[in-house]
Coordinates of N, CA and C in Angstrom, one line a residue:
Chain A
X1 N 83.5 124.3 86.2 CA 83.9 124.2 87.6 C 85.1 123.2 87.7
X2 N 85.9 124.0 87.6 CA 87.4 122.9 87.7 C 87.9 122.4 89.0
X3 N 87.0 122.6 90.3 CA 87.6 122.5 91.5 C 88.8 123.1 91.8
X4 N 89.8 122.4 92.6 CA 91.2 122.6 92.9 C 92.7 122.2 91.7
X5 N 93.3 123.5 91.5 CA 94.0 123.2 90.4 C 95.3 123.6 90.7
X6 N 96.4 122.9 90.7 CA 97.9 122.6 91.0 C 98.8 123.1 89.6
X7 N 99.6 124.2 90.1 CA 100.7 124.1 89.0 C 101.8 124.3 89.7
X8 N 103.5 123.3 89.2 CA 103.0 122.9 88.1 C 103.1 121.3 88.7
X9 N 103.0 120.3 87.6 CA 102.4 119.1 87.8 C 103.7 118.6 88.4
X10 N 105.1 118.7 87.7 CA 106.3 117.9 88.0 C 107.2 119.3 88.3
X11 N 108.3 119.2 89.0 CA 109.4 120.0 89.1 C 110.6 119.3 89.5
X12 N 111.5 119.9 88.7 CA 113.1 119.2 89.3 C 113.6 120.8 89.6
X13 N 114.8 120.3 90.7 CA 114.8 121.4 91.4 C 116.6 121.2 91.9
X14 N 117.2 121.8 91.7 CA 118.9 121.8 92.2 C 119.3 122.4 93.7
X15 N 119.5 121.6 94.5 CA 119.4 122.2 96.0 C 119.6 123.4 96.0
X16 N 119.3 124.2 97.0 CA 119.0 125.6 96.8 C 118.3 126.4 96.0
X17 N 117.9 125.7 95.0 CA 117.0 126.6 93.9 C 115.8 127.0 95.3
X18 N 114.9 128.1 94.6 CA 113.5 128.7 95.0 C 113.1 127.8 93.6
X19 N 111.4 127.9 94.4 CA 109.9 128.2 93.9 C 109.0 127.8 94.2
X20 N 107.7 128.4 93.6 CA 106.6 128.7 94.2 C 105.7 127.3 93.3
X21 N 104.7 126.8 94.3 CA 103.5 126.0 93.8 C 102.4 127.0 94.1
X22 N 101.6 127.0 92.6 CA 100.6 127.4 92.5 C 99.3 126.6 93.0
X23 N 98.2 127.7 94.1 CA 96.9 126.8 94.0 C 95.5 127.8 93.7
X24 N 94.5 127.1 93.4 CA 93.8 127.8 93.2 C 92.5 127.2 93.0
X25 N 91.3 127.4 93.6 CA 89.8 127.2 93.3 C 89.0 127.8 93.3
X26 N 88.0 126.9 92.2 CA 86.7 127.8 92.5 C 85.2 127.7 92.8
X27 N 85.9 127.4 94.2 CA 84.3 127.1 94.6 C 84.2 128.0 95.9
X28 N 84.9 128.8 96.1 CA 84.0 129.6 97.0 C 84.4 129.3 98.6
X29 N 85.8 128.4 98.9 CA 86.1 128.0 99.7 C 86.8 129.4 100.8
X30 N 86.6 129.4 101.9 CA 87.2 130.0 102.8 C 88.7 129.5 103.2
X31 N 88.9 128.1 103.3 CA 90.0 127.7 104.0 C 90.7 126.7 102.5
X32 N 92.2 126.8 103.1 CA 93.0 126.4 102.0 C 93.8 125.8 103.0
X33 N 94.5 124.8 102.0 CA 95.4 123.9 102.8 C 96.5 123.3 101.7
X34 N 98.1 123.2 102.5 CA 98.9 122.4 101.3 C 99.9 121.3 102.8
X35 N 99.4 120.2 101.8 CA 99.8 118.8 102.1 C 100.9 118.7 101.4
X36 N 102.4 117.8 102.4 CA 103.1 117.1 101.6 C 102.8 115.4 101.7
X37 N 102.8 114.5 100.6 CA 103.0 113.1 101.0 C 104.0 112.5 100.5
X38 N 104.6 111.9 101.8 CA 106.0 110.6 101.5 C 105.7 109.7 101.8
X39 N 106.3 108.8 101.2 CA 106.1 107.3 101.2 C 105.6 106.4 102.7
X40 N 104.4 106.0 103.3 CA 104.9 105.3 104.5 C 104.4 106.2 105.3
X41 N 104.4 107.8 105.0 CA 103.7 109.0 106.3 C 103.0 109.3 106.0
X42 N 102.0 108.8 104.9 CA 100.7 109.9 104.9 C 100.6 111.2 104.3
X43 N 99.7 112.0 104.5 CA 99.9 113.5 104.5 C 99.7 114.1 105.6
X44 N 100.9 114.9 105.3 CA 101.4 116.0 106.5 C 100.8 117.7 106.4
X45 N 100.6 118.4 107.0 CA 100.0 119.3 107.1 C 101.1 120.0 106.8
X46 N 101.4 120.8 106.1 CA 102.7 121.9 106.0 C 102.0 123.6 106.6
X47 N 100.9 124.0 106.0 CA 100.5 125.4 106.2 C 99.2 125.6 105.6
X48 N 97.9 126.2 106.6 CA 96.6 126.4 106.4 C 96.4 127.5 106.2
X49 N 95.6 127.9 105.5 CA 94.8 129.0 105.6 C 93.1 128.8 106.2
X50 N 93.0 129.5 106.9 CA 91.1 129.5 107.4 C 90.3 130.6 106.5
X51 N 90.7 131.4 106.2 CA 90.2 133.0 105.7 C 91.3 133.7 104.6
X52 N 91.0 134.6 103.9 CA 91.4 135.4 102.9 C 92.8 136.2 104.1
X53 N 93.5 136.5 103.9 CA 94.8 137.0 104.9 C 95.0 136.4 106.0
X54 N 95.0 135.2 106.3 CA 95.5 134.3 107.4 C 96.1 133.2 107.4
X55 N 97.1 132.9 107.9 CA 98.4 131.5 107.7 C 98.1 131.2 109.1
X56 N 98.4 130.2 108.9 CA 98.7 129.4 110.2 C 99.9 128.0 110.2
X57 N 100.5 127.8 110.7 CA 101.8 126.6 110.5 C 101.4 125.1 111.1
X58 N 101.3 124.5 110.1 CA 100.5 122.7 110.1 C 101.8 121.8 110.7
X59 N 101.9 121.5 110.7 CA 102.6 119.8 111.2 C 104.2 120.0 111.2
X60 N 104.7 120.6 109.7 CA 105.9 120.3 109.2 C 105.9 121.8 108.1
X61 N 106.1 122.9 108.9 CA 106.1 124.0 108.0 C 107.5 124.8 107.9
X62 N 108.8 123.8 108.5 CA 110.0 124.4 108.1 C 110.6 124.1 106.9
X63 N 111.3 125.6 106.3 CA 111.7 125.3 105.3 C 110.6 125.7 104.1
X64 N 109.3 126.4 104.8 CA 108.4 126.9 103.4 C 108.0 128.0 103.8
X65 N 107.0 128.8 103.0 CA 106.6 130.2 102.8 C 104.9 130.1 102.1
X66 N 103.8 130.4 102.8 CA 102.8 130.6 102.2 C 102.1 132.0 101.9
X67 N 101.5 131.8 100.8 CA 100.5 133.5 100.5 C 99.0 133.2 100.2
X68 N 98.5 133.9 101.2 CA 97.0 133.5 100.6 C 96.1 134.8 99.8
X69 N 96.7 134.7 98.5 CA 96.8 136.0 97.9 C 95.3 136.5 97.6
X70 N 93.8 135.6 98.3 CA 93.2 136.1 97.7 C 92.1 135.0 98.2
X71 N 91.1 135.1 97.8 CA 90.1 134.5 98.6 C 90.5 132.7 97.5
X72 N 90.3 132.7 96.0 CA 90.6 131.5 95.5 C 92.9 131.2 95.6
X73 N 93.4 131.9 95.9 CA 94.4 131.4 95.8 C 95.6 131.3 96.7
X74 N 96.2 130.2 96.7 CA 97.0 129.8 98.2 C 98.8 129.1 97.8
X75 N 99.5 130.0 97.7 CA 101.0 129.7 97.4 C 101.7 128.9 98.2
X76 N 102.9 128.4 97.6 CA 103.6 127.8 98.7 C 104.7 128.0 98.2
X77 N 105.7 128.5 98.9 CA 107.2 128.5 98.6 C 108.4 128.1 99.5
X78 N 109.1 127.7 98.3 CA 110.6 126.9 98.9 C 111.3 128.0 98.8
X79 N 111.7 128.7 100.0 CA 112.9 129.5 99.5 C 114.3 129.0 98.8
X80 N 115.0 127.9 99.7 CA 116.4 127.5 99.3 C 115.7 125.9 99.5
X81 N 115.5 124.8 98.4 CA 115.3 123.8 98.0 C 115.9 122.7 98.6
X82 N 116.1 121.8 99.3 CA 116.9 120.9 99.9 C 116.3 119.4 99.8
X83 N 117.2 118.5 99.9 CA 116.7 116.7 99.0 C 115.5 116.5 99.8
X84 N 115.7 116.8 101.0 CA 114.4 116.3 101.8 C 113.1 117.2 101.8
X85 N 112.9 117.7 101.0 CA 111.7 118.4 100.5 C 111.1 117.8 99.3
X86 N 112.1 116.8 98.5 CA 111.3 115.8 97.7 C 110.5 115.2 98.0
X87 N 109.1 115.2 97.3 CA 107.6 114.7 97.7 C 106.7 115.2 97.0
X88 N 105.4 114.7 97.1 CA 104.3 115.3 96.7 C 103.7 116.1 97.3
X89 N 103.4 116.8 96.9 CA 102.5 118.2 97.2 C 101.2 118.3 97.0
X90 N 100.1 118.5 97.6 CA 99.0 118.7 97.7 C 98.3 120.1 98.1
X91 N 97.7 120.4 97.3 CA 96.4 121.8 97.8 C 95.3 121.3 98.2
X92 N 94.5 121.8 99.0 CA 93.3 121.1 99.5 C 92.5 122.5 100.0
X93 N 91.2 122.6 99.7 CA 90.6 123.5 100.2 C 88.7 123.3 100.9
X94 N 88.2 123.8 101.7 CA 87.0 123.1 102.2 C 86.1 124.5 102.3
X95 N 85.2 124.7 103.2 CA 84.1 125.8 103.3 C 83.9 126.1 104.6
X96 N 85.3 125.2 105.8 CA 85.2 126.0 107.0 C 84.2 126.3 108.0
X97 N 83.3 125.3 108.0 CA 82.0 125.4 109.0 C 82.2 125.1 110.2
X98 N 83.6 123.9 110.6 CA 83.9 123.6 111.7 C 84.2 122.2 112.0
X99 N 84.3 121.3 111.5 CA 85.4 120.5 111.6 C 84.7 119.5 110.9
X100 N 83.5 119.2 110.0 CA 82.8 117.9 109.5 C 83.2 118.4 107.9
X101 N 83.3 119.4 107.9 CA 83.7 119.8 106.0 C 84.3 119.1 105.4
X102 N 84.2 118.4 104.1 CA 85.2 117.9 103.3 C 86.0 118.4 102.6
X103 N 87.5 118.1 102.2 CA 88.2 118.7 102.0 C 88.4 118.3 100.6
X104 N 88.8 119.5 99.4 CA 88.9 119.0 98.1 C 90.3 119.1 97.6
X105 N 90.6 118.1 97.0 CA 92.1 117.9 96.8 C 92.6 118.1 95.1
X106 N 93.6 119.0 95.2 CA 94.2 118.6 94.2 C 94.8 117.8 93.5
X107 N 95.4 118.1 92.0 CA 95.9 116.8 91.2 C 97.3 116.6 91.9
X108 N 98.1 117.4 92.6 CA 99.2 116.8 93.3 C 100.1 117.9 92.5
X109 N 101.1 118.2 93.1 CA 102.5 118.4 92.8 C 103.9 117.7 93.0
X110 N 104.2 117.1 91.9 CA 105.6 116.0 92.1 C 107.0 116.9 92.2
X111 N 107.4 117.0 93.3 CA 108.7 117.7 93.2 C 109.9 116.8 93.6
X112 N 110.9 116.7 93.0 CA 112.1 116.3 93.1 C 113.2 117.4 93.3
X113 N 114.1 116.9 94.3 CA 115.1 118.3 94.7 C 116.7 117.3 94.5
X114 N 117.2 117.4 93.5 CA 118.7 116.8 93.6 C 120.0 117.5 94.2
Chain B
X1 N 95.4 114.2 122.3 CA 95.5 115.2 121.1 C 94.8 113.6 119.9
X2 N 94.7 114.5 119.0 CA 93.8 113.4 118.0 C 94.7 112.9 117.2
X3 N 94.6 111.6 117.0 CA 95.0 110.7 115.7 C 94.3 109.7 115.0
X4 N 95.3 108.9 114.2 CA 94.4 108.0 113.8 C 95.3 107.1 113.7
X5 N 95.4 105.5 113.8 CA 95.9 104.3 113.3 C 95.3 103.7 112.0
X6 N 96.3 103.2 110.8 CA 95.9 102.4 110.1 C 96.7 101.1 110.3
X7 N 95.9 99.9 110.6 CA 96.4 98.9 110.7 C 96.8 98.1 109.1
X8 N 98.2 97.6 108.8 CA 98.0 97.3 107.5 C 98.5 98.2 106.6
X9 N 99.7 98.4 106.5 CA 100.3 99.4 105.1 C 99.6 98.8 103.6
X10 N 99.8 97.1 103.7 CA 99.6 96.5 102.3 C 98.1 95.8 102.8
X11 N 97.1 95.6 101.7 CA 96.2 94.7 102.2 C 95.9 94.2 100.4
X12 N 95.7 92.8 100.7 CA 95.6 91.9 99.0 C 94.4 91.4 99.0
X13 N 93.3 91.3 98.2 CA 92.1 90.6 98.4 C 92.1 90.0 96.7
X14 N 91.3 88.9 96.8 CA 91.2 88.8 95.3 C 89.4 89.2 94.7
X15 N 89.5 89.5 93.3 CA 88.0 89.9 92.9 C 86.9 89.4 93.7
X16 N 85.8 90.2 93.9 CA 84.9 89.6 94.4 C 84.4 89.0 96.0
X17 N 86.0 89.4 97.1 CA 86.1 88.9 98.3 C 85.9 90.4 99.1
X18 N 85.8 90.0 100.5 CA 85.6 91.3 101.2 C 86.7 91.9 101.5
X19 N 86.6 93.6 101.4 CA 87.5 94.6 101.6 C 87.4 94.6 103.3
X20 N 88.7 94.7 103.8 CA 88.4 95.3 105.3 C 89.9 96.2 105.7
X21 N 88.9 97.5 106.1 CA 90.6 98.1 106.0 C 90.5 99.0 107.6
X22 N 91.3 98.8 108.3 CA 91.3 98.7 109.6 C 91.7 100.6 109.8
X23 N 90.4 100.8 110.6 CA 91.3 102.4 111.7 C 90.9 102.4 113.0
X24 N 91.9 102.9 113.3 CA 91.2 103.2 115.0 C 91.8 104.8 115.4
X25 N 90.7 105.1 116.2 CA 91.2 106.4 115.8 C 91.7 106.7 117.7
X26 N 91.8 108.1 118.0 CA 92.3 108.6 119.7 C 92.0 110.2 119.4
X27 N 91.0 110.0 120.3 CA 90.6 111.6 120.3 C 89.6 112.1 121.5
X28 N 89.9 113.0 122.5 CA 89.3 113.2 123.7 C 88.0 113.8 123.6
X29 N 87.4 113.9 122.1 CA 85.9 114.9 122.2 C 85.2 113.9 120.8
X30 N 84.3 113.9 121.0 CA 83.7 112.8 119.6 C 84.3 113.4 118.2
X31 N 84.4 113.1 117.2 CA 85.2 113.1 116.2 C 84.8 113.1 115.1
X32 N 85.0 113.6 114.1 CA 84.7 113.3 112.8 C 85.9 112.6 112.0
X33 N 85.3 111.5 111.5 CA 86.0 110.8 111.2 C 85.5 110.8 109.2
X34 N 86.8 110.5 108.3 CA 86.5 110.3 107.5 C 87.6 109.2 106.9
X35 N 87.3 108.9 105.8 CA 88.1 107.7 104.7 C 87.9 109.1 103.2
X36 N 89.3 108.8 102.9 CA 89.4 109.4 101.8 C 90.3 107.9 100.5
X37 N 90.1 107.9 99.4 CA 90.8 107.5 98.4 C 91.7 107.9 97.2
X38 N 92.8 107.4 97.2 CA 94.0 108.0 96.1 C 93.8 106.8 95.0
X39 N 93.8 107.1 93.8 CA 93.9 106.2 93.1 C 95.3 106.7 92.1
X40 N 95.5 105.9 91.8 CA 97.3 106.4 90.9 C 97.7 107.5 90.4
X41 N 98.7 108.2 90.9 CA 98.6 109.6 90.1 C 97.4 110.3 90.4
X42 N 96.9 110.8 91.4 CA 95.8 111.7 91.1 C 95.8 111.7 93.1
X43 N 94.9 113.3 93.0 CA 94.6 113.9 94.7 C 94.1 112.9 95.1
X44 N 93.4 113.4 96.4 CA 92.4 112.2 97.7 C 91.1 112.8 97.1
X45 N 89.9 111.5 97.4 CA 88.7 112.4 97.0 C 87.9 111.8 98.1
X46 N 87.1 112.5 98.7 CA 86.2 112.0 100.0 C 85.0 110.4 99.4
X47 N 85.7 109.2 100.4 CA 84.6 108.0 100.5 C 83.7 108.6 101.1
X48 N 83.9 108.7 102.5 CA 82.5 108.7 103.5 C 83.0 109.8 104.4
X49 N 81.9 110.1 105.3 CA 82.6 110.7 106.7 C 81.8 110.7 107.7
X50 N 81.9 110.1 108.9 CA 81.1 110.2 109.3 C 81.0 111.6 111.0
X51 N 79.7 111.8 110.9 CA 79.7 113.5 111.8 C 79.0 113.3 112.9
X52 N 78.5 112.4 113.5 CA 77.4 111.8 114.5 C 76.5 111.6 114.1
X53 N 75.8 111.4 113.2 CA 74.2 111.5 112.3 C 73.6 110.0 112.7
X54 N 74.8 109.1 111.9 CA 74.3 107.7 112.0 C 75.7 106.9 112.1
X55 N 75.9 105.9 112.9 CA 77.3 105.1 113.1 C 77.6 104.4 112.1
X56 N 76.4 104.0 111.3 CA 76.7 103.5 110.2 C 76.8 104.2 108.8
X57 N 77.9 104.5 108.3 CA 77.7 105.6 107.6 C 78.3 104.9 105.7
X58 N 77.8 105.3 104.9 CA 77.7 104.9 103.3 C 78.2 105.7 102.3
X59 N 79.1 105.7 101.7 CA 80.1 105.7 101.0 C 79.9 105.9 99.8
X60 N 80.8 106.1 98.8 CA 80.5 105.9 97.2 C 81.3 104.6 96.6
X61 N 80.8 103.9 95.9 CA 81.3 102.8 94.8 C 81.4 101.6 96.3
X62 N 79.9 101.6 97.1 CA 80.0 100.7 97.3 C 80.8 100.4 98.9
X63 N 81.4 101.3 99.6 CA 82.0 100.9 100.5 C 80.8 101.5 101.8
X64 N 81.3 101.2 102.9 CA 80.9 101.8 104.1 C 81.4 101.8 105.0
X65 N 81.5 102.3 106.3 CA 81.8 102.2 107.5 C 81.2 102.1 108.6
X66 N 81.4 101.9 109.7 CA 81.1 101.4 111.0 C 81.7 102.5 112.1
X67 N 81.4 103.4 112.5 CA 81.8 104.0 113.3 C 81.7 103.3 115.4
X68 N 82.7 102.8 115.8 CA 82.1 102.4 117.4 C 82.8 102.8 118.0
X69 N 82.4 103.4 118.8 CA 83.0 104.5 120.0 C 83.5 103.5 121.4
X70 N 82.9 102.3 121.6 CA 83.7 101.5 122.4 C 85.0 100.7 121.8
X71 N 84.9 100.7 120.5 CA 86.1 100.3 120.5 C 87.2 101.3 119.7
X72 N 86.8 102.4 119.5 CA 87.5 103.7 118.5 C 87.8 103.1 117.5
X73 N 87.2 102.7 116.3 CA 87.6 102.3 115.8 C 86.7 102.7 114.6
X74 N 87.0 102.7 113.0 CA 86.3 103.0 111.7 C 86.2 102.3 111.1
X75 N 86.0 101.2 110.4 CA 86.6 100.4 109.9 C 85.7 100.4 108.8
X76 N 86.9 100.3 107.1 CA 85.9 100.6 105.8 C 85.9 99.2 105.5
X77 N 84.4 98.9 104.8 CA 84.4 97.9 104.0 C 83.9 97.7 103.3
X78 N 83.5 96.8 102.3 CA 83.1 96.7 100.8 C 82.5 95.3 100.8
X79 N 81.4 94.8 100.5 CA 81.5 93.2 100.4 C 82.2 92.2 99.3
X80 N 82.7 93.4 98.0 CA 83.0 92.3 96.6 C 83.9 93.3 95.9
X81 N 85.2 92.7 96.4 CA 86.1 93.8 96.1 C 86.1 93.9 94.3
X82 N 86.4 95.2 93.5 CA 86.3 94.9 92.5 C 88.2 95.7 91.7
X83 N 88.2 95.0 90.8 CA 89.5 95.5 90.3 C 89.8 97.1 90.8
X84 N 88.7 97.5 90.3 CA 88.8 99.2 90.4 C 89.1 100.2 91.4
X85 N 88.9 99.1 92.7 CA 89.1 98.9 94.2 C 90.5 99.4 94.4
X86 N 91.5 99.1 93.6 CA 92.9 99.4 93.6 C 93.3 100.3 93.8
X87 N 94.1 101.2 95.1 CA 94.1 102.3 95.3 C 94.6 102.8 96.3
X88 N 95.1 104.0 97.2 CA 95.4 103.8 98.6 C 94.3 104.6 99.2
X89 N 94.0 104.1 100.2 CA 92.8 104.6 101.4 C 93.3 105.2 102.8
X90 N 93.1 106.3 102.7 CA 93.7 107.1 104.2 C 92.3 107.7 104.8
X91 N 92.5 107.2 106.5 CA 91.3 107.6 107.0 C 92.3 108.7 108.0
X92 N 91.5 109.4 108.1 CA 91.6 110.8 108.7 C 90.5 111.6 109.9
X93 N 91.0 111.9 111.0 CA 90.5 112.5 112.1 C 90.6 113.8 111.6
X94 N 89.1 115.2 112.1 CA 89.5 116.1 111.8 C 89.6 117.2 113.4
X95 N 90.6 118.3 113.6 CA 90.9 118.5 114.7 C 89.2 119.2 115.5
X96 N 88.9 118.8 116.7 CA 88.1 119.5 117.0 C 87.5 120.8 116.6
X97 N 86.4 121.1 116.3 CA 86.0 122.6 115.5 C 86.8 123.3 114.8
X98 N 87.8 122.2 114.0 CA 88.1 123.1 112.8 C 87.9 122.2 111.4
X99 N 88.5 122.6 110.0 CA 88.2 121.6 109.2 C 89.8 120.5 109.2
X100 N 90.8 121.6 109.9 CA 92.2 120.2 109.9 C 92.1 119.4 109.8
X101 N 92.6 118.2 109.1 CA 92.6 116.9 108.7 C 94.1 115.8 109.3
X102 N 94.4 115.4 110.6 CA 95.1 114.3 110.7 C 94.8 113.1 110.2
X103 N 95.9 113.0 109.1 CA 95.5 111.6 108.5 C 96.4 110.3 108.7
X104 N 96.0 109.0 109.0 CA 96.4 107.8 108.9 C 97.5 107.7 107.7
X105 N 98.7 106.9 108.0 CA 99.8 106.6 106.6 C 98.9 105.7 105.7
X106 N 97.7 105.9 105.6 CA 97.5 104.6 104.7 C 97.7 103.3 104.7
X107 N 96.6 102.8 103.8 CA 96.7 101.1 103.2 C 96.6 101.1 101.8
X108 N 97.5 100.6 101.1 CA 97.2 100.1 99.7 C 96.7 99.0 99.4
X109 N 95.8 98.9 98.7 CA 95.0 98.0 98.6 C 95.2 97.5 97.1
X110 N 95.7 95.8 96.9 CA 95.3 95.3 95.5 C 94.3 94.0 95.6
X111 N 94.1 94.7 94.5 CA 92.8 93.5 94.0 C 92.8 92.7 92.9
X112 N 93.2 91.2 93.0 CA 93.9 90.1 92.4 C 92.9 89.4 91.8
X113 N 92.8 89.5 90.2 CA 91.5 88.4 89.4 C 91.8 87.0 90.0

């Protein structure tokens, strides 16, 4: 049971480049979620999933693209990469009962955009 | 609309002394409140949470909280802080009837032999 799993761990990225962070669990979770965190703000909600085919847009979802390809797996993509998208990245997924659920967190994704 | 305050970006205690890490939270329907912790390099993993069961709610490795609705407020604490204590602690409101999580910028907490 590996929980929640992030790839990849580090990325460097040349403004404008694309790509995609991988997530994925397995526990059986309904809702998925990816967090960015910066220094001083916390984590920010970028884009949820509740259910297998459903997005919804979190806090700070300009500038990305999510896929919820499947019941264990939840994408995130930069189309055109820009400095202020440097941060950590987070997947997070729960079991959706209604608002007491805890949420399980991934190992993080470090991305750097120069 | 719901939030949360953490009072305290940095908080320093030395081994052995009390943890006290300040939230207050704002939210127009009772709340679920939780504390989650980051320790270096690595995701959030759930302290406590608390769902209306009991105001006093208990934790892992030793912490707990205090949930009081007169003053909105969470507040985690520990009585003997220990090195391993080192870490950042974000308390988080979650949106009414869903599992969303608004979270507090955190407190980093060191703990000084």
């Amino acid at each position: 049971n590996a929980g929640v799993t992030q790839t990849p761990k580090f990325q460097v990225l040349k403004t404008g480049q694309s790509m995609t962070l991988q997530c994925a669990q397995d526990m059986n979770h309904n809702s998925m979620y990816w967090y960015r965190q910066d220094p001083g703000m916390g984590l920010r909600l970028i884009y949820y999933s509740a259910s297998e085919g459903t997005t919804d847009k979190g806090e700070v979802p300009n500038g990305y693209n999510v896929s919820r390809l499947n019941k264990r797996e939840f994408s995130l993509r930069l189309e055109s990469a820009a400095p202020s998208q440097t941060s950590v990245y987070f997947c997070a997924s729960s079991e959706q009962r209604g608002g007491a659920d805890t949420q399980y967190f991934g190992p993080g994704t470090r991305l750097t955009v120069l | 609309a719901q939030s949360v305050t953490q009072l305290g970006s940095h908080v320093s205690v030395s081994e052995g002394a009390l943890v006290l890490l300040r939230c207050n939270y704002s939210s127009s329907v009772p709340p679920y409140l939780f504390w989650y912790v980051q320790y270096p390099n690595q995701g959030l993993q759930l302290l406590l949470k608390y769902t209306s069961a009991a105001t006093l709610v208990k934790g892992i490795n030793g912490f707990e909280a205090e949930f009081k609705k007169s003053e909105t407020s969470f507040h985690l604490t520990k009585p003997s802080a220990h090195m391993s204590d080192a870490a950042e602690y974000f308390c988080a409101v979650s949106l009414y009837n869903t599992d969303k999580l608004i979270f507090g910028t955190g407190t980093r907490l060191q703990v000084f032999p």
